[in-house]
Amino acid sequence: PQAAAGGRRAPRGAHNVCRLLTRRARGFYARDAGVAHRKNLGLLRKIICQESTKFKNVWTTHSASPIAYERGRIYLDNYQCCISSIAQEPRILYQKPKCSKSEKIEDALLLESPLGEMLPSPSDYKSSLIVLTVQNWLLRLAADSGEILEKIYLAGSCCKFRYLSWDTPQEVMVVKSAQNKLPAAARQAGIQQSVLFYLAVFQVLPLSFTGMLEINKKIFGNSVTDVAVSNGILIVMHSVGLVRLYNFQAISEQFMEQPFDLGHEFNWNGQVGVVGKYPFGLPCNIKITDTPPLLFEASSLENAFQIGGYPWHYIITPNKKKHRGVFHICSLKDNALAKNGIQDMKCCSLEPDWIYFHPDMSGRIIHVGPNLIKVLKLKEVKNYTDQMEIAEDFTIVANRENCVDNAVTVTASGRVVKKRFNLLDDDPEQETFKIVDYEDELDLLSAVAVTQIGADGKAHLDFHCNERGSLLKSIPLLESWDVTYSHEVYFDKDLVLHIEQKPNRRFSCYVYQMVCDTAKDDECSSHEKPGKVSCKKGGRIFEYI
């Protein structure tokens, strides 16, 4: 120990205590639950990436309606059936009777309990599902039982609410109506429809009503086609490719006529009722009477517009069809194009390439083409601190070693044959990237690559290091992959889920789980289809491998 003041030595261990107190002041706790959780996830990542670890297709089910996945729960039959995907055998959490068309669920969001907050009800501490029905009811359901915890009636026949989204994830929710359209007879009579959309905004857990507003052509212009609220910004899109941003909080404060609480009686425009109860629903208490101050606007093809990075940048495509597939990365501060800010893969493909800011909050950009995944980063231009440039962090390349695309071939008899066309960059016979995602808890970048020769398509899910792009693990998907079908793949820690939509509204769900039994390596990793056994549970057929 170092000497203390007055020539005396500090007590044994005092130096370590000081270091510990300093670390605690900075938020480091050796026995903190978060530290243990991060260590466990680090161990899980190492186990997943081991060569001996495989993912086994443990069961499969099919449905005549869309299949949804949320945090270890698989929802079927329009959310009337919930199955746990955690166990090696399907475990039905709840099964409700088939609902009528008037009870159909239009959209849903998973709501998880916030940490470190006191909530009014014990049920608030468990995961729940917020669903929107076709009859304008907003319901909060217990995620594991389907029990109705809360019911809110939104509005009468004046509008049809259809969409749920997050303004701030797990904090502020937005319910959006379908676009209001007059009947054909009214349009022929020359009647004009000025209100296009309604937005209802809620704080969640506890669920509370912030306000409802209308998007009116008289305020925002005749060319409005769509609207959204994200991160406190009201985003208004126009048919000419224009995207305009407004401060939603400022709008709420300036144009709020009167605040209302759910369950309280109100007298509004001559109507007396209870907020959120049938038949009155919610009052439209945010009345925008003048065009709010414009924060920012940009013109982009098909209204494609993204903000991210550090310092803030945005991504657009110039508003002309000939520029499809060309992306401009510009500074939000002064609209200056970043150095190397025009990204163009020059793909010749049926499906376009796509670009977005990396969801890991690193400020990087992911650009995906048929055979390339580019991870880009923003950095200062040398000697010019005010200018940023786009640099390549790393690139992932599809495996096309066996692909031969010769323009001229010679037959066995010596005849020279010339091809009249070249293969597309996303030709099914060449390995092509179809899905790219990020697993935030394990810090892994995942990519689905597909090769289809004839009717038989083979796909594999690859895990890459998020920092360097190196390949850590490859998981073959046993089921045939048809590139003409719609596919979703979820990687959630030790679980891989593949949802496939076939023609005539036929849906399939393939569940893979991590196994470390090396004796079953061949069974888990071979593309040969093993035998299947069928089992019936809760009136539903499951297939086991």
PDB file of C-alpha atoms in Angstrom, residues 131-305:
ATOM      1  CA  VAL A 131     -53.574  -5.241 -30.236  1.00  0.00           C
ATOM      2  CA  LEU A 132     -55.800  -3.148 -32.493  1.00  0.00           C
ATOM      3  CA  THR A 133     -59.075  -4.673 -33.694  1.00  0.00           C
ATOM      4  CA  VAL A 134     -61.019  -3.962 -36.852  1.00  0.00           C
ATOM      5  CA  GLN A 135     -63.765  -2.305 -34.762  1.00  0.00           C
ATOM      6  CA  ASN A 136     -61.373   0.358 -33.353  1.00  0.00           C
ATOM      7  CA  TRP A 137     -60.768  -1.339 -29.995  1.00  0.00           C
ATOM      8  CA  LEU A 138     -57.295  -1.108 -28.459  1.00  0.00           C
ATOM      9  CA  LEU A 139     -56.716  -4.083 -26.135  1.00  0.00           C
ATOM     10  CA  ARG A 140     -53.849  -4.931 -23.817  1.00  0.00           C
ATOM     11  CA  LEU A 141     -53.522  -8.708 -23.471  1.00  0.00           C
ATOM     12  CA  ALA A 142     -51.363 -10.760 -21.117  1.00  0.00           C
ATOM     13  CA  ALA A 143     -48.684 -12.163 -23.435  1.00  0.00           C
ATOM     14  CA  ASP A 144     -48.724 -15.666 -21.912  1.00  0.00           C
ATOM     15  CA  SER A 145     -52.448 -16.135 -21.282  1.00  0.00           C
ATOM     16  CA  GLY A 146     -54.299 -13.842 -23.688  1.00  0.00           C
ATOM     17  CA  GLU A 147     -56.328 -12.394 -20.800  1.00  0.00           C
ATOM     18  CA  ILE A 148     -57.686  -8.899 -21.538  1.00  0.00           C
ATOM     19  CA  LEU A 149     -56.043  -6.476 -19.113  1.00  0.00           C
ATOM     20  CA  GLU A 150     -57.287  -3.175 -20.560  1.00  0.00           C
ATOM     21  CA  LYS A 151     -59.813  -2.067 -23.201  1.00  0.00           C
ATOM     22  CA  ILE A 152     -59.923   1.317 -24.918  1.00  0.00           C
ATOM     23  CA  TYR A 153     -62.448   2.332 -27.543  1.00  0.00           C
ATOM     24  CA  LEU A 154     -60.768   4.689 -30.020  1.00  0.00           C
ATOM     25  CA  ALA A 155     -63.486   6.152 -32.224  1.00  0.00           C
ATOM     26  CA  GLY A 156     -66.747   5.536 -34.055  1.00  0.00           C
ATOM     27  CA  SER A 157     -67.270   5.132 -37.785  1.00  0.00           C
ATOM     28  CA  CYS A 158     -65.633   8.468 -38.626  1.00  0.00           C
ATOM     29  CA  CYS A 159     -62.300   6.689 -39.130  1.00  0.00           C
ATOM     30  CA  LYS A 160     -60.804   3.213 -39.179  1.00  0.00           C
ATOM     31  CA  PHE A 161     -57.627   2.763 -37.146  1.00  0.00           C
ATOM     32  CA  ARG A 162     -55.291   0.205 -38.713  1.00  0.00           C
ATOM     33  CA  TYR A 163     -51.655   0.611 -37.644  1.00  0.00           C
ATOM     34  CA  LEU A 164     -49.599   0.521 -34.425  1.00  0.00           C
ATOM     35  CA  SER A 165     -46.054   1.856 -34.148  1.00  0.00           C
ATOM     36  CA  TRP A 166     -43.584   3.190 -31.616  1.00  0.00           C
ATOM     37  CA  ASP A 167     -42.720   6.856 -31.384  1.00  0.00           C
ATOM     38  CA  THR A 168     -40.249   6.008 -28.607  1.00  0.00           C
ATOM     39  CA  PRO A 169     -39.849   2.205 -28.208  1.00  0.00           C
ATOM     40  CA  GLN A 170     -41.609   0.880 -25.079  1.00  0.00           C
ATOM     41  CA  GLU A 171     -42.549   4.424 -24.017  1.00  0.00           C
ATOM     42  CA  VAL A 172     -44.755   6.259 -26.532  1.00  0.00           C
ATOM     43  CA  MET A 173     -47.123   4.469 -28.934  1.00  0.00           C
ATOM     44  CA  VAL A 174     -48.904   5.831 -32.019  1.00  0.00           C
ATOM     45  CA  VAL A 175     -52.169   4.464 -33.466  1.00  0.00           C
ATOM     46  CA  LYS A 176     -52.745   5.538 -37.075  1.00  0.00           C
ATOM     47  CA  SER A 177     -55.925   5.358 -39.131  1.00  0.00           C
ATOM     48  CA  ALA A 178     -56.233   4.170 -42.693  1.00  0.00           C
ATOM     49  CA  GLN A 179     -56.431   6.993 -45.200  1.00  0.00           C
ATOM     50  CA  ASN A 180     -59.897   8.538 -45.217  1.00  0.00           C
ATOM     51  CA  LYS A 181     -61.581   8.165 -48.578  1.00  0.00           C
ATOM     52  CA  LEU A 182     -65.010   9.380 -49.586  1.00  0.00           C
ATOM     53  CA  PRO A 183     -67.482   6.987 -51.243  1.00  0.00           C
ATOM     54  CA  ALA A 184     -67.470   7.062 -55.031  1.00  0.00           C
ATOM     55  CA  ALA A 185     -70.871   8.775 -55.113  1.00  0.00           C
ATOM     56  CA  ALA A 186     -69.614  11.588 -52.873  1.00  0.00           C
ATOM     57  CA  ARG A 187     -66.524  12.079 -55.027  1.00  0.00           C
ATOM     58  CA  GLN A 188     -68.663  12.232 -58.168  1.00  0.00           C
ATOM     59  CA  ALA A 189     -70.807  14.868 -56.498  1.00  0.00           C
ATOM     60  CA  GLY A 190     -67.697  17.013 -56.032  1.00  0.00           C
ATOM     61  CA  ILE A 191     -67.446  16.673 -52.262  1.00  0.00           C
ATOM     62  CA  GLN A 192     -63.858  17.180 -51.049  1.00  0.00           C
ATOM     63  CA  GLN A 193     -62.225  15.157 -48.255  1.00  0.00           C
ATOM     64  CA  SER A 194     -59.831  17.360 -46.307  1.00  0.00           C
ATOM     65  CA  VAL A 195     -58.974  15.095 -43.342  1.00  0.00           C
ATOM     66  CA  LEU A 196     -56.668  12.308 -44.531  1.00  0.00           C
ATOM     67  CA  PHE A 197     -55.446  10.588 -41.347  1.00  0.00           C
ATOM     68  CA  TYR A 198     -56.033  10.476 -37.608  1.00  0.00           C
ATOM     69  CA  LEU A 199     -53.229   9.834 -35.101  1.00  0.00           C
ATOM     70  CA  ALA A 200     -53.815   8.827 -31.469  1.00  0.00           C
ATOM     71  CA  VAL A 201     -50.791   8.981 -29.147  1.00  0.00           C
ATOM     72  CA  PHE A 202     -50.390   7.103 -25.842  1.00  0.00           C
ATOM     73  CA  GLN A 203     -47.859   6.786 -23.068  1.00  0.00           C
ATOM     74  CA  VAL A 204     -47.512   3.134 -22.048  1.00  0.00           C
ATOM     75  CA  LEU A 205     -47.252   1.403 -18.665  1.00  0.00           C
ATOM     76  CA  PRO A 206     -49.378   2.759 -17.290  1.00  0.00           C
ATOM     77  CA  LEU A 207     -51.377   3.273 -20.484  1.00  0.00           C
ATOM     78  CA  SER A 208     -52.405   6.928 -20.698  1.00  0.00           C
ATOM     79  CA  PHE A 209     -53.876   9.083 -23.454  1.00  0.00           C
ATOM     80  CA  THR A 210     -51.720  11.958 -24.726  1.00  0.00           C
ATOM     81  CA  GLY A 211     -53.933  13.240 -27.534  1.00  0.00           C
ATOM     82  CA  MET A 212     -55.492  12.732 -30.940  1.00  0.00           C
ATOM     83  CA  LEU A 213     -54.934  14.894 -34.009  1.00  0.00           C
ATOM     84  CA  GLU A 214     -55.992  14.954 -37.633  1.00  0.00           C
ATOM     85  CA  ILE A 215     -53.778  15.401 -40.684  1.00  0.00           C
ATOM     86  CA  ASN A 216     -55.636  17.891 -42.853  1.00  0.00           C
ATOM     87  CA  LYS A 217     -54.868  18.792 -46.481  1.00  0.00           C
ATOM     88  CA  LYS A 218     -55.786  22.396 -45.729  1.00  0.00           C
ATOM     89  CA  ILE A 219     -52.851  22.554 -43.293  1.00  0.00           C
ATOM     90  CA  PHE A 220     -50.226  20.254 -44.815  1.00  0.00           C
ATOM     91  CA  GLY A 221     -51.099  20.490 -48.532  1.00  0.00           C
ATOM     92  CA  ASN A 222     -53.085  18.574 -51.135  1.00  0.00           C
ATOM     93  CA  SER A 223     -50.211  16.238 -52.066  1.00  0.00           C
ATOM     94  CA  VAL A 224     -49.988  14.458 -48.672  1.00  0.00           C
ATOM     95  CA  THR A 225     -49.897  10.657 -49.100  1.00  0.00           C
ATOM     96  CA  ASP A 226     -48.760   9.304 -45.727  1.00  0.00           C
ATOM     97  CA  VAL A 227     -47.741  10.308 -42.210  1.00  0.00           C
ATOM     98  CA  ALA A 228     -45.780   8.853 -39.286  1.00  0.00           C
ATOM     99  CA  VAL A 229     -44.464   9.833 -35.857  1.00  0.00           C
ATOM    100  CA  SER A 230     -40.983   8.685 -34.812  1.00  0.00           C
ATOM    101  CA  ASN A 231     -38.608   9.896 -32.086  1.00  0.00           C
ATOM    102  CA  GLY A 232     -40.717  12.967 -31.415  1.00  0.00           C
ATOM    103  CA  ILE A 233     -40.845  13.967 -35.088  1.00  0.00           C
ATOM    104  CA  LEU A 234     -44.017  14.227 -37.196  1.00  0.00           C
ATOM    105  CA  ILE A 235     -43.076  12.962 -40.675  1.00  0.00           C
ATOM    106  CA  VAL A 236     -45.359  13.998 -43.549  1.00  0.00           C
ATOM    107  CA  MET A 237     -44.853  12.439 -46.990  1.00  0.00           C
ATOM    108  CA  HIS A 238     -46.041  13.904 -50.274  1.00  0.00           C
ATOM    109  CA  SER A 239     -46.789  12.394 -53.695  1.00  0.00           C
ATOM    110  CA  VAL A 240     -43.998  14.419 -55.323  1.00  0.00           C
ATOM    111  CA  GLY A 241     -41.380  12.593 -53.213  1.00  0.00           C
ATOM    112  CA  LEU A 242     -41.143  15.380 -50.655  1.00  0.00           C
ATOM    113  CA  VAL A 243     -40.600  14.471 -46.981  1.00  0.00           C
ATOM    114  CA  ARG A 244     -41.250  17.151 -44.348  1.00  0.00           C
ATOM    115  CA  LEU A 245     -40.381  16.956 -40.644  1.00  0.00           C
ATOM    116  CA  TYR A 246     -42.106  18.800 -37.778  1.00  0.00           C
ATOM    117  CA  ASN A 247     -41.586  18.872 -34.004  1.00  0.00           C
ATOM    118  CA  PHE A 248     -44.432  16.719 -32.674  1.00  0.00           C
ATOM    119  CA  GLN A 249     -43.997  17.767 -29.039  1.00  0.00           C
ATOM    120  CA  ALA A 250     -44.165  21.448 -30.010  1.00  0.00           C
ATOM    121  CA  ILE A 251     -47.318  20.741 -32.043  1.00  0.00           C
ATOM    122  CA  SER A 252     -48.936  18.952 -29.067  1.00  0.00           C
ATOM    123  CA  GLU A 253     -48.136  21.801 -26.704  1.00  0.00           C
ATOM    124  CA  GLN A 254     -49.189  24.585 -29.094  1.00  0.00           C
ATOM    125  CA  PHE A 255     -52.432  23.088 -30.413  1.00  0.00           C
ATOM    126  CA  MET A 256     -53.672  21.022 -27.444  1.00  0.00           C
ATOM    127  CA  GLU A 257     -57.175  22.319 -26.642  1.00  0.00           C
ATOM    128  CA  GLN A 258     -57.713  20.285 -23.493  1.00  0.00           C
ATOM    129  CA  PRO A 259     -55.970  17.271 -21.892  1.00  0.00           C
ATOM    130  CA  PHE A 260     -58.050  14.174 -21.114  1.00  0.00           C
ATOM    131  CA  ASP A 261     -57.496  11.125 -18.892  1.00  0.00           C
ATOM    132  CA  LEU A 262     -58.702   7.640 -19.749  1.00  0.00           C
ATOM    133  CA  GLY A 263     -61.808   6.605 -17.814  1.00  0.00           C
ATOM    134  CA  HIS A 264     -62.800  10.159 -16.864  1.00  0.00           C
ATOM    135  CA  GLU A 265     -66.073  11.769 -17.875  1.00  0.00           C
ATOM    136  CA  PHE A 266     -65.903  14.550 -20.448  1.00  0.00           C
ATOM    137  CA  ASN A 267     -68.111  17.106 -22.141  1.00  0.00           C
ATOM    138  CA  TRP A 268     -66.687  17.768 -25.585  1.00  0.00           C
ATOM    139  CA  ASN A 269     -68.368  19.615 -28.462  1.00  0.00           C
ATOM    140  CA  GLY A 270     -71.787  18.886 -27.005  1.00  0.00           C
ATOM    141  CA  GLN A 271     -71.030  15.201 -26.357  1.00  0.00           C
ATOM    142  CA  VAL A 272     -70.960  13.761 -22.852  1.00  0.00           C
ATOM    143  CA  GLY A 273     -69.205  10.474 -22.240  1.00  0.00           C
ATOM    144  CA  VAL A 274     -66.232   8.634 -20.718  1.00  0.00           C
ATOM    145  CA  VAL A 275     -62.779   8.895 -22.329  1.00  0.00           C
ATOM    146  CA  GLY A 276     -61.903   5.612 -24.046  1.00  0.00           C
ATOM    147  CA  LYS A 277     -65.312   4.006 -23.517  1.00  0.00           C
ATOM    148  CA  TYR A 278     -67.914   2.983 -26.104  1.00  0.00           C
ATOM    149  CA  PRO A 279     -69.560   4.720 -27.927  1.00  0.00           C
ATOM    150  CA  PHE A 280     -67.656   8.014 -27.565  1.00  0.00           C
ATOM    151  CA  GLY A 281     -64.060   6.835 -27.716  1.00  0.00           C
ATOM    152  CA  LEU A 282     -61.346   9.484 -27.683  1.00  0.00           C
ATOM    153  CA  PRO A 283     -61.749  13.221 -28.340  1.00  0.00           C
ATOM    154  CA  CYS A 284     -59.690  14.832 -31.123  1.00  0.00           C
ATOM    155  CA  ASN A 285     -58.145  17.322 -28.721  1.00  0.00           C
ATOM    156  CA  ILE A 286     -55.135  18.493 -30.769  1.00  0.00           C
ATOM    157  CA  LYS A 287     -56.499  20.867 -33.438  1.00  0.00           C
ATOM    158  CA  ILE A 288     -53.802  22.129 -35.799  1.00  0.00           C
ATOM    159  CA  THR A 289     -55.105  25.469 -37.065  1.00  0.00           C
ATOM    160  CA  ASP A 290     -51.970  26.703 -38.824  1.00  0.00           C
ATOM    161  CA  THR A 291     -48.974  25.143 -40.553  1.00  0.00           C
ATOM    162  CA  PRO A 292     -46.425  24.335 -37.825  1.00  0.00           C
ATOM    163  CA  PRO A 293     -42.774  25.457 -38.164  1.00  0.00           C
ATOM    164  CA  LEU A 294     -40.849  23.233 -40.572  1.00  0.00           C
ATOM    165  CA  LEU A 295     -37.782  21.503 -39.102  1.00  0.00           C
ATOM    166  CA  PHE A 296     -36.438  19.942 -42.282  1.00  0.00           C
ATOM    167  CA  GLU A 297     -37.467  18.809 -45.748  1.00  0.00           C
ATOM    168  CA  ALA A 298     -35.908  16.629 -48.427  1.00  0.00           C
ATOM    169  CA  SER A 299     -36.933  15.229 -51.797  1.00  0.00           C
ATOM    170  CA  SER A 300     -36.376  11.506 -52.321  1.00  0.00           C
ATOM    171  CA  LEU A 301     -37.584   8.781 -54.657  1.00  0.00           C
ATOM    172  CA  GLU A 302     -40.619   7.004 -53.163  1.00  0.00           C
ATOM    173  CA  ASN A 303     -40.242   9.126 -49.994  1.00  0.00           C
ATOM    174  CA  ALA A 304     -37.303   6.947 -48.867  1.00  0.00           C
ATOM    175  CA  PHE A 305     -35.632   8.941 -46.085  1.00  0.00           C
TER     176      PHE A 305
END
